[in-house]
Coordinates of C-alpha atoms and ligand atoms in Angstrom, one line a residue:
M1 CA 83.7 104.6 85.9
R2 CA 82.9 106.8 88.9
Q3 CA 80.0 105.4 90.9
L4 CA 76.9 107.6 91.3
T5 CA 75.9 107.9 94.9
T6 CA 73.3 109.5 97.2
T7 CA 74.5 112.4 99.4
A8 CA 75.3 109.8 102.1
G9 CA 77.6 108.0 99.7
N10 CA 75.2 105.1 99.1
P11 CA 75.7 103.6 95.5
I12 CA 72.8 104.2 93.2
G13 CA 71.7 101.3 90.9
D14 CA 69.2 103.1 88.6
N15 CA 69.2 106.9 87.8
Q16 CA 66.6 106.6 85.0
N17 CA 63.5 104.9 86.3
S18 CA 61.5 105.7 89.5
L19 CA 60.5 102.9 91.9
T20 CA 56.8 102.2 91.1
A21 CA 54.1 99.8 92.2
G22 CA 53.9 97.8 89.0
E23 CA 55.1 98.9 85.5
R24 CA 52.2 101.3 85.1
G25 CA 51.7 102.0 88.8
P26 CA 52.3 105.1 91.0
I27 CA 55.7 105.9 92.6
L28 CA 56.4 104.4 96.0
M29 CA 57.2 106.9 98.7
Q30 CA 60.2 104.8 99.7
D31 CA 62.0 105.9 96.5
Y32 CA 64.3 108.1 98.7
Q33 CA 66.7 108.5 95.8
L34 CA 64.0 110.2 93.7
I35 CA 62.9 112.3 96.7
E36 CA 66.5 113.4 97.5
K37 CA 67.0 114.4 93.9
L38 CA 63.8 116.6 93.8
A39 CA 64.5 118.0 97.3
H40 CA 67.9 119.1 96.1
Q41 CA 66.5 120.7 93.0
N42 CA 64.1 122.8 95.2
R43 CA 67.2 124.1 97.2
E44 CA 69.5 124.9 94.2
R45 CA 69.2 128.6 94.7
V46 CA 70.3 130.8 97.5
P47 CA 68.5 134.2 97.7
E48 CA 70.1 136.5 95.2
R49 CA 71.9 139.6 96.4
V50 CA 69.5 142.6 96.9
V51 CA 72.1 144.7 95.0
H52 CA 74.9 143.5 92.7
A53 CA 72.9 140.3 91.9
K54 CA 74.3 139.8 88.4
G55 CA 78.0 139.1 88.5
S56 CA 81.0 137.4 87.0
G57 CA 84.3 136.5 88.5
A58 CA 87.8 135.1 88.1
Y59 CA 90.9 134.3 90.1
G60 CA 94.3 136.0 89.7
T61 CA 97.2 137.6 91.5
L62 CA 98.4 141.0 92.7
K63 CA 102.1 141.5 92.1
I64 CA 103.9 144.3 94.0
T65 CA 106.1 146.5 91.7
H66 CA 106.7 149.4 94.1
D67 CA 107.6 149.7 97.8
I68 CA 104.9 151.3 99.9
S69 CA 106.0 149.8 103.2
A70 CA 106.6 153.3 104.6
Y71 CA 102.8 153.6 104.7
T72 CA 101.6 150.2 105.7
K73 CA 102.9 147.1 107.5
A74 CA 100.4 144.8 105.6
D75 CA 102.3 141.7 104.5
I76 CA 100.7 141.8 101.1
F77 CA 102.8 145.0 100.4
S78 CA 105.9 143.9 102.3
K79 CA 108.3 143.5 99.4
V80 CA 108.6 144.2 95.6
G81 CA 107.9 141.1 93.7
K82 CA 105.5 139.6 96.2
E83 CA 102.5 137.9 94.7
T84 CA 99.1 137.4 96.5
P85 CA 96.3 135.2 95.1
L86 CA 92.9 136.9 94.7
L87 CA 89.4 136.6 93.5
V88 CA 87.5 139.4 91.7
R89 CA 83.8 139.6 91.3
F90 CA 82.4 142.2 88.8
S91 CA 78.7 143.0 88.8
T92 CA 76.0 145.4 87.8
V93 CA 74.0 146.9 90.7
A94 CA 70.3 147.2 90.0
G95 CA 69.5 144.2 87.7
E96 CA 68.4 140.8 89.0
R97 CA 70.4 137.7 88.4
G98 CA 69.0 137.3 84.9
A99 CA 69.4 140.9 83.9
A100 CA 71.5 141.8 80.8
D101 CA 75.1 142.8 81.4
A102 CA 75.2 145.7 78.9
E103 CA 73.0 148.0 81.0
R104 CA 73.8 151.6 82.0
D105 CA 74.7 151.1 85.7
V106 CA 77.6 151.3 88.1
R107 CA 79.8 148.1 88.0
G108 CA 80.9 146.4 91.2
F109 CA 84.6 145.6 91.4
A110 CA 85.0 143.5 94.5
I111 CA 88.4 141.9 95.3
K112 CA 89.3 139.3 97.9
F113 CA 93.0 139.0 98.6
Y114 CA 94.0 135.7 100.2
T115 CA 96.8 136.9 102.4
K116 CA 98.7 135.0 105.0
E117 CA 97.3 137.4 107.6
G118 CA 93.7 136.5 106.6
N119 CA 91.4 137.8 103.8
W120 CA 91.5 141.4 102.8
D121 CA 88.4 142.4 100.9
L122 CA 88.3 145.6 98.9
V123 CA 84.7 145.9 97.8
G124 CA 84.7 148.7 95.3
N125 CA 83.1 150.0 92.1
N126 CA 84.1 151.3 88.8
T127 CA 83.4 154.8 90.1
P128 CA 85.4 156.7 92.7
V129 CA 82.3 158.2 94.4
F130 CA 78.8 157.1 95.3
F131 CA 75.2 158.5 95.2
V132 CA 74.8 159.2 98.9
A133 CA 77.1 160.0 101.7
D134 CA 75.1 158.6 104.6
P135 CA 74.0 154.9 104.9
Y136 CA 70.7 156.1 106.3
K137 CA 69.7 157.0 102.7
F138 CA 71.1 153.8 101.2
P139 CA 67.9 151.6 101.3
D140 CA 65.9 154.6 100.0
F141 CA 68.3 155.0 97.1
I142 CA 68.3 151.3 96.2
H143 CA 64.5 151.3 96.2
T144 CA 64.6 153.9 93.5
Q145 CA 66.8 151.7 91.4
K146 CA 64.7 148.5 91.8
R147 CA 61.2 147.8 90.7
D148 CA 58.2 149.9 91.5
P149 CA 56.1 148.2 94.2
R150 CA 52.9 148.6 92.2
T151 CA 53.9 148.2 88.5
N152 CA 56.9 145.9 89.1
L153 CA 58.7 148.1 86.5
R154 CA 61.8 150.1 86.9
S155 CA 60.9 153.7 87.4
N156 CA 62.7 156.7 85.9
T157 CA 60.4 158.9 88.0
A158 CA 61.5 157.3 91.3
M159 CA 65.2 157.7 90.3
W160 CA 65.0 161.4 89.3
D161 CA 62.6 162.3 92.1
F162 CA 65.2 161.0 94.6
W163 CA 68.3 162.4 92.8
S164 CA 66.7 165.8 92.3
L165 CA 66.0 166.0 96.1
M166 CA 69.6 164.8 96.9
P167 CA 72.2 167.2 95.4
E168 CA 75.0 165.1 96.8
S169 CA 74.1 162.5 94.1
L170 CA 75.1 164.9 91.3
H171 CA 78.7 163.8 91.1
Q172 CA 77.9 160.1 90.8
T173 CA 75.0 160.6 88.4
T174 CA 77.3 162.7 86.1
I175 CA 79.6 159.7 85.9
L176 CA 76.6 157.3 85.4
F177 CA 75.2 159.2 82.5
S178 CA 78.6 159.9 80.9
D179 CA 80.2 157.6 78.4
R180 CA 81.7 155.6 81.3
G181 CA 78.3 154.7 82.7
L182 CA 77.9 152.0 80.1
P183 CA 81.2 150.0 79.9
K184 CA 81.9 147.7 76.9
S185 CA 83.0 144.9 79.3
F186 CA 84.4 144.3 82.8
R187 CA 87.9 144.3 81.3
H188 CA 87.5 147.9 80.2
I189 CA 86.7 149.6 83.5
N190 CA 88.8 151.1 86.2
G191 CA 88.3 149.9 89.8
Y192 CA 88.2 152.1 92.8
G193 CA 88.1 151.3 96.5
S194 CA 86.0 154.5 96.6
H195 CA 86.0 154.8 100.4
T196 CA 88.8 156.2 102.4
Y197 CA 90.6 153.5 104.3
S198 CA 93.6 153.7 106.7
F199 CA 97.1 152.3 106.5
I200 CA 99.2 151.7 109.6
N201 CA 102.9 151.3 109.3
K202 CA 105.6 149.5 111.4
D203 CA 106.0 152.6 113.6
N204 CA 102.2 152.6 114.3
E205 CA 101.6 155.8 112.2
R206 CA 98.2 156.1 110.5
F207 CA 97.7 157.4 106.9
W208 CA 94.5 157.7 105.1
V209 CA 94.4 155.9 101.7
K210 CA 92.4 155.6 98.5
F211 CA 92.8 152.6 96.2
H212 CA 92.7 152.8 92.4
F213 CA 92.9 150.1 89.7
K214 CA 93.6 151.5 86.2
T215 CA 92.7 149.1 83.4
Q216 CA 95.6 148.2 81.1
Q217 CA 92.9 147.3 78.4
G218 CA 91.9 150.9 78.2
I219 CA 88.5 152.4 79.0
K220 CA 86.0 151.2 76.4
T221 CA 82.3 152.2 76.5
M222 CA 79.1 151.9 74.5
T223 CA 76.3 154.2 73.5
N224 CA 72.8 153.3 74.5
E225 CA 72.1 152.3 70.9
E226 CA 75.1 150.0 70.7
A227 CA 74.1 148.4 74.0
Q228 CA 70.6 147.7 72.8
I229 CA 71.9 145.8 69.8
I230 CA 74.2 143.8 72.0
I231 CA 71.5 143.0 74.6
G232 CA 69.3 141.8 71.7
Q233 CA 72.0 139.3 70.8
D234 CA 73.6 138.4 74.1
R235 CA 72.5 139.1 77.6
E236 CA 75.7 137.8 79.1
S237 CA 78.1 140.0 77.0
S238 CA 80.4 140.9 79.9
Q239 CA 80.4 137.4 81.4
R240 CA 81.3 135.9 78.0
D241 CA 84.0 138.5 77.3
L242 CA 85.7 137.9 80.6
F243 CA 85.5 134.1 80.5
D244 CA 86.7 133.9 76.9
A245 CA 89.6 136.3 77.4
I246 CA 90.9 134.2 80.3
E247 CA 90.4 130.9 78.4
D248 CA 92.3 132.4 75.5
K249 CA 95.1 133.4 77.9
N250 CA 94.5 137.0 77.1
F251 CA 94.7 137.9 80.8
P252 CA 93.3 141.2 81.8
K253 CA 95.4 143.5 84.0
W254 CA 95.0 146.6 86.1
N255 CA 97.7 148.9 87.5
M256 CA 97.1 149.3 91.3
K257 CA 97.8 152.8 92.6
I258 CA 97.1 154.6 95.9
Q259 CA 96.6 158.1 97.1
I260 CA 97.9 158.9 100.6
M261 CA 96.8 161.7 103.0
T262 CA 98.3 162.3 106.4
E263 CA 96.1 162.7 109.5
S264 CA 97.0 166.4 109.7
E265 CA 96.3 167.0 106.0
A266 CA 92.9 165.4 106.5
K267 CA 92.1 168.0 109.2
D268 CA 92.6 170.9 106.8
Y269 CA 91.5 169.5 103.4
K270 CA 89.0 171.6 101.6
Y271 CA 86.5 168.7 101.5
N272 CA 85.7 166.1 104.2
P273 CA 88.1 163.4 103.1
F274 CA 85.6 160.7 104.4
D275 CA 82.7 161.9 102.2
L276 CA 82.0 159.2 99.7
T277 CA 80.5 161.6 97.2
K278 CA 83.9 163.4 96.8
V279 CA 87.3 162.4 95.3
W280 CA 90.7 163.5 96.5
S281 CA 92.1 165.5 93.6
H282 CA 95.1 163.8 91.9
K283 CA 96.8 167.3 91.9
D284 CA 96.6 167.5 95.7
F285 CA 97.3 163.8 96.3
P286 CA 99.1 162.3 93.3
L287 CA 98.7 158.6 92.5
I288 CA 101.4 156.3 93.8
D289 CA 102.3 153.1 91.9
V290 CA 101.8 149.8 93.8
G291 CA 101.5 146.8 91.6
I292 CA 99.7 144.9 88.9
L293 CA 96.5 142.9 89.3
E294 CA 96.1 140.1 86.8
L295 CA 93.1 137.8 86.3
N296 CA 94.2 134.4 84.9
K297 CA 91.9 131.6 86.0
N298 CA 88.2 131.1 85.5
P299 CA 86.2 129.4 88.3
N300 CA 85.4 125.7 87.8
N301 CA 81.9 126.1 89.2
Y302 CA 80.1 129.4 88.9
F303 CA 77.6 128.8 91.8
N304 CA 80.2 127.6 94.3
E305 CA 82.9 130.1 93.6
I306 CA 81.1 133.3 92.4
E307 CA 77.5 133.1 93.5
Q308 CA 78.6 132.0 96.9
S309 CA 81.6 134.3 97.1
A310 CA 81.1 136.7 99.9
F311 CA 83.0 140.0 100.2
S312 CA 83.0 142.5 103.1
P313 CA 84.8 145.7 103.7
S314 CA 85.1 144.5 107.3
N315 CA 87.7 141.9 106.2
T316 CA 90.9 143.9 106.9
V317 CA 94.4 142.8 107.7
P318 CA 97.0 144.2 110.0
G319 CA 98.3 147.5 108.4
I320 CA 94.9 148.2 106.7
G321 CA 91.9 149.6 108.5
L322 CA 88.6 151.4 108.2
S323 CA 88.1 155.2 108.4
P324 CA 85.4 157.6 109.7
D325 CA 83.5 157.3 106.3
K326 CA 79.9 156.7 107.4
M327 CA 79.1 154.6 104.4
L328 CA 82.1 152.3 105.1
Q329 CA 81.1 151.7 108.7
A330 CA 77.6 150.7 107.6
R331 CA 78.9 148.4 104.9
A332 CA 81.2 146.7 107.4
F333 CA 78.0 145.7 109.3
S334 CA 75.7 145.3 106.3
Y335 CA 77.8 143.0 104.1
P336 CA 78.5 140.2 106.6
D337 CA 74.8 140.5 107.7
A338 CA 73.7 140.0 104.1
H339 CA 75.9 136.9 103.7
R340 CA 74.8 135.3 106.9
Y341 CA 71.2 135.6 105.7
R342 CA 71.9 134.8 102.1
I343 CA 74.4 131.9 102.4
G344 CA 74.4 130.8 106.0
T345 CA 76.1 131.5 109.3
H346 CA 79.3 129.8 108.4
Y347 CA 79.6 131.2 104.9
E348 CA 83.3 131.9 105.4
M349 CA 84.0 128.2 105.7
L350 CA 83.1 127.7 102.1
P351 CA 86.3 127.1 100.0
V352 CA 86.0 130.3 98.0
N353 CA 85.7 132.4 101.2
R354 CA 88.0 130.5 103.4
P355 CA 91.2 132.3 104.4
I356 CA 94.5 130.5 103.5
N357 CA 95.8 130.9 107.1
E358 CA 94.4 129.1 110.1
V359 CA 91.1 130.4 111.5
A360 CA 90.9 130.1 115.3
N361 CA 88.0 131.4 117.4
Y362 CA 85.4 130.3 119.9
Y363 CA 82.3 130.7 117.8
A364 CA 80.3 127.6 118.5
D365 CA 77.8 125.5 116.5
G366 CA 75.5 127.2 114.0
S367 CA 74.2 125.9 110.7
M368 CA 76.8 124.1 108.4
N369 CA 79.6 124.4 110.9
F370 CA 82.1 122.0 109.3
S371 CA 85.3 123.2 111.0
D372 CA 87.8 120.6 112.2
I373 CA 85.8 118.6 114.8
E374 CA 88.8 117.8 117.0
E375 CA 90.0 121.4 117.1
K376 CA 86.6 122.7 118.0
S377 CA 85.8 120.2 120.6
A378 CA 88.8 121.0 122.7
V379 CA 87.6 124.2 124.3
N380 CA 84.9 126.7 123.4
Y381 CA 85.4 129.6 125.9
E382 CA 88.2 132.1 126.6
P383 CA 90.1 132.6 128.8
N384 CA 91.0 129.0 129.3
S385 CA 93.8 126.8 130.6
F386 CA 93.9 124.5 127.6
D387 CA 96.1 126.3 125.1
G388 CA 93.2 127.9 123.2
P389 CA 93.8 130.8 120.7
Q390 CA 94.6 134.1 122.3
E391 CA 94.6 137.8 121.5
N392 CA 97.8 139.7 120.7
H393 CA 97.9 143.4 121.5
L394 CA 100.5 144.0 118.8
Y395 CA 97.6 143.9 116.3
N396 CA 95.7 146.8 118.0
E397 CA 95.5 149.9 115.9
P398 CA 96.7 153.3 117.2
S399 CA 94.0 155.2 118.9
L400 CA 92.0 157.7 116.7
E401 CA 91.1 161.1 118.1
I402 CA 87.4 161.8 117.8
F403 CA 85.9 165.1 118.7
G404 CA 82.5 166.9 118.9
E405 CA 79.1 166.2 120.3
A406 CA 76.9 163.2 119.4
D407 CA 74.1 164.5 117.1
R408 CA 72.4 164.0 113.8
F409 CA 74.4 166.6 111.7
D410 CA 72.8 168.1 108.6
R411 CA 75.5 167.2 106.0
T412 CA 73.9 169.5 103.4
L413 CA 75.0 172.6 105.4
N414 CA 78.3 174.2 104.2
N415 CA 78.8 171.3 101.8
D416 CA 79.8 172.0 98.2
H417 CA 78.0 169.4 96.0
Y418 CA 78.7 171.3 92.7
T419 CA 82.5 171.9 92.3
Q420 CA 83.5 168.3 91.8
P421 CA 80.8 167.5 89.2
R422 CA 81.8 170.7 87.5
E423 CA 85.5 169.6 87.4
L424 CA 84.4 166.3 85.9
F425 CA 82.1 168.0 83.4
N426 CA 85.0 170.3 82.3
L427 CA 87.2 167.2 81.7
M428 CA 84.8 166.0 79.0
N429 CA 85.3 166.7 75.3
K430 CA 82.4 167.9 73.2
E431 CA 81.4 164.5 72.1
Q432 CA 81.3 163.2 75.7
K433 CA 79.2 166.2 76.8
N434 CA 76.8 165.5 74.1
Q435 CA 76.5 161.9 75.1
L436 CA 75.9 163.0 78.7
F437 CA 73.1 165.3 77.7
K438 CA 71.5 162.6 75.5
N439 CA 71.8 159.9 78.1
I440 CA 70.2 162.1 80.8
A441 CA 67.4 163.1 78.5
A442 CA 66.7 159.5 77.5
S443 CA 66.5 158.4 81.1
M444 CA 64.1 161.2 82.0
S445 CA 61.5 159.7 79.7
G446 CA 58.1 159.8 81.5
V447 CA 59.3 161.8 84.4
P448 CA 56.9 164.6 85.5
S449 CA 58.1 168.0 84.5
Y450 CA 58.3 169.5 88.0
I451 CA 60.9 166.8 88.9
I452 CA 62.8 167.5 85.7
Q453 CA 62.8 171.3 86.5
R454 CA 64.1 170.6 90.0
Q455 CA 67.0 168.5 88.5
L456 CA 67.7 171.2 85.9
A457 CA 68.0 173.7 88.7
L458 CA 70.8 171.5 90.2
Y459 CA 72.6 171.4 86.8
E460 CA 72.4 175.2 86.7
K461 CA 74.4 175.2 89.9
V462 CA 77.1 173.0 88.3
S463 CA 77.3 175.0 85.1
A464 CA 75.0 176.8 82.7
E465 CA 76.5 174.7 79.8
Y466 CA 75.5 171.5 81.6
A467 CA 71.9 172.7 82.2
N468 CA 71.5 174.1 78.7
G469 CA 72.8 171.0 77.2
V470 CA 70.3 168.8 79.0
K471 CA 67.5 171.3 78.2
A472 CA 68.3 171.1 74.5
A473 CA 68.4 167.3 74.6
L474 CA 65.0 167.3 76.3
N475 CA 63.6 169.9 73.9
V476 CA 62.6 172.0 76.9
Ligands
NDP501 P1 92.5 164.7 87.1 O1 92.5 165.4 85.8 O2 93.9 164.5 87.7 O3 91.9 163.2 87.0 C1 90.7 163.1 86.3 C2 90.2 161.7 86.4 O4 88.9 161.6 85.8 C3 91.1 160.6 85.8 O5 91.3 159.6 86.8 C4 90.2 160.1 84.7 O6 90.3 158.7 84.6 C5 88.8 160.4 85.2 N1 87.8 160.6 84.2 C6 87.8 161.2 83.0 N2 86.6 161.1 82.4 C7 85.8 160.5 83.3 C8 84.4 160.2 83.3 N3 83.6 160.5 82.3 N4 83.9 159.6 84.3 C9 84.6 159.3 85.4 N5 86.0 159.6 85.4 C10 86.5 160.2 84.4 O7 91.5 165.5 88.0 P2 91.2 165.5 89.6 O8 91.8 164.4 90.4 O9 91.4 166.9 90.1 O10 89.6 165.2 89.5 C11 88.8 166.0 88.7 C12 87.5 165.2 88.5 O11 87.8 164.0 87.9 C13 86.8 164.9 89.8 O12 85.8 165.8 90.1 C14 86.2 163.5 89.5 O13 84.9 163.6 89.1 C15 87.0 162.9 88.3 N6 87.8 161.8 88.8 C16 88.7 162.0 89.8 C17 89.3 160.9 90.4 C18 90.2 161.1 91.5 O14 90.4 160.1 92.3 N7 90.8 162.2 91.7 C19 89.1 159.5 89.9 C20 88.1 159.5 88.8 C21 87.5 160.6 88.3 P3 91.4 158.0 83.6 O15 92.7 158.5 84.0 O16 91.2 156.5 83.8 O17 91.0 158.4 82.2

């Protein structure tokens, strides 16, 4: 038998009956075991994520099948056959923690690679682009996805008001309302790093890189009607599908691929390669095989390992870096900031977030600091004469040429928001186009007509067929 104890390890003699003054009397305040139990219940939740609150996750590995060491010195890609342990957290974006899984929404696809050079987090989505290109608009966009401040209801009007005023959102909304905007499960989506990142090789050359994870399970989607039936029966359909598949040893897999652009190609490319609302065409920058990502172990404790898992694009390793993508820079600040608030200052000391290599720094104290006491007490400043950890210039990235004047540049000028949505639209077969029209029309229910007209004018700029299809579905 394992002895039940208090948090201080004191054995508990009775876990059924409170300590009372007489058999029928009130509870004594000295019943610290009862008080500790209730106090812990009050603290069982950490604040849910403002976005991506509803998620599921699992552990697995990335196995390298192709040599890409010409582009990066990152140890994770150092040789064919190398395996790196990882954690993936999938999520929906807008819904709260109790929201149904089978909702039309972007899916988060966040990966934490536990490498021997520290954690590398690739915090992506199931879409290669995003709704906005500048983080200044991110809180506004998210407000349109969340609840209306007055009604506490989700608002189609807020969404379409914002999108119709932001033509850069056309690409992502075309994906969202296509068949792929409502995935059958997390196993049946692709993952994209979405942002442009950088690779640095052994010769200190920089390449720009995009990451892709293609599902080996195949893309599977649902119609709005199919999803409604599923939600009526099971709000946790994606969580259940992922958990059961892994328990049944039907391990889901994705093929990892990259696109590479040189620094000089980036200067001349027809689009800004750091614009998160644009893809790099596969024809211009073909996909290069890298390896296979497999998920093969469910967490033992959902709260500890998934709810408290904390991903950040700022977690990079030698050989992988950021890029001038404005959204990426903001996320590198915003994600760790969210975790410090949501989980606590030392969230990276929690087992799920802790790197597998030694962490050595001079950050002192702070809530829940449970690093090795002896190591920390030695010296907490740098430089010092006591053999404390030191920098190594070998890890410095090559310098990056920046040019131009500091200003707030209007990104709508000379920016083509229509060609890429058109290319996507043209890829769709008749059935997919019909679904797109129907899904858009359904989500415009209750939206004032002047907002709908403004959005239809944007579709006209993509293609007449697109605009006419939506008009017909709306009966306009
Ligand atoms: P390609 O024909 O080489 O690639 C088209 C891509 O579109 C494939 O990756 C395909 O994914 C994906 N796709 C097909 N249908 C949909 C859909 N309804 N929603 C989202 N993705 C879909 O063309 P290009 O590279 O020249 O790109 C053309 C358009 O394809 C782009 O404007 C973009 O919207 C879309 N796209 C491009 C991607 C890229 O990185 N270049 C990535 C994803 C989409 P799959 O192979 O898994 O079926």
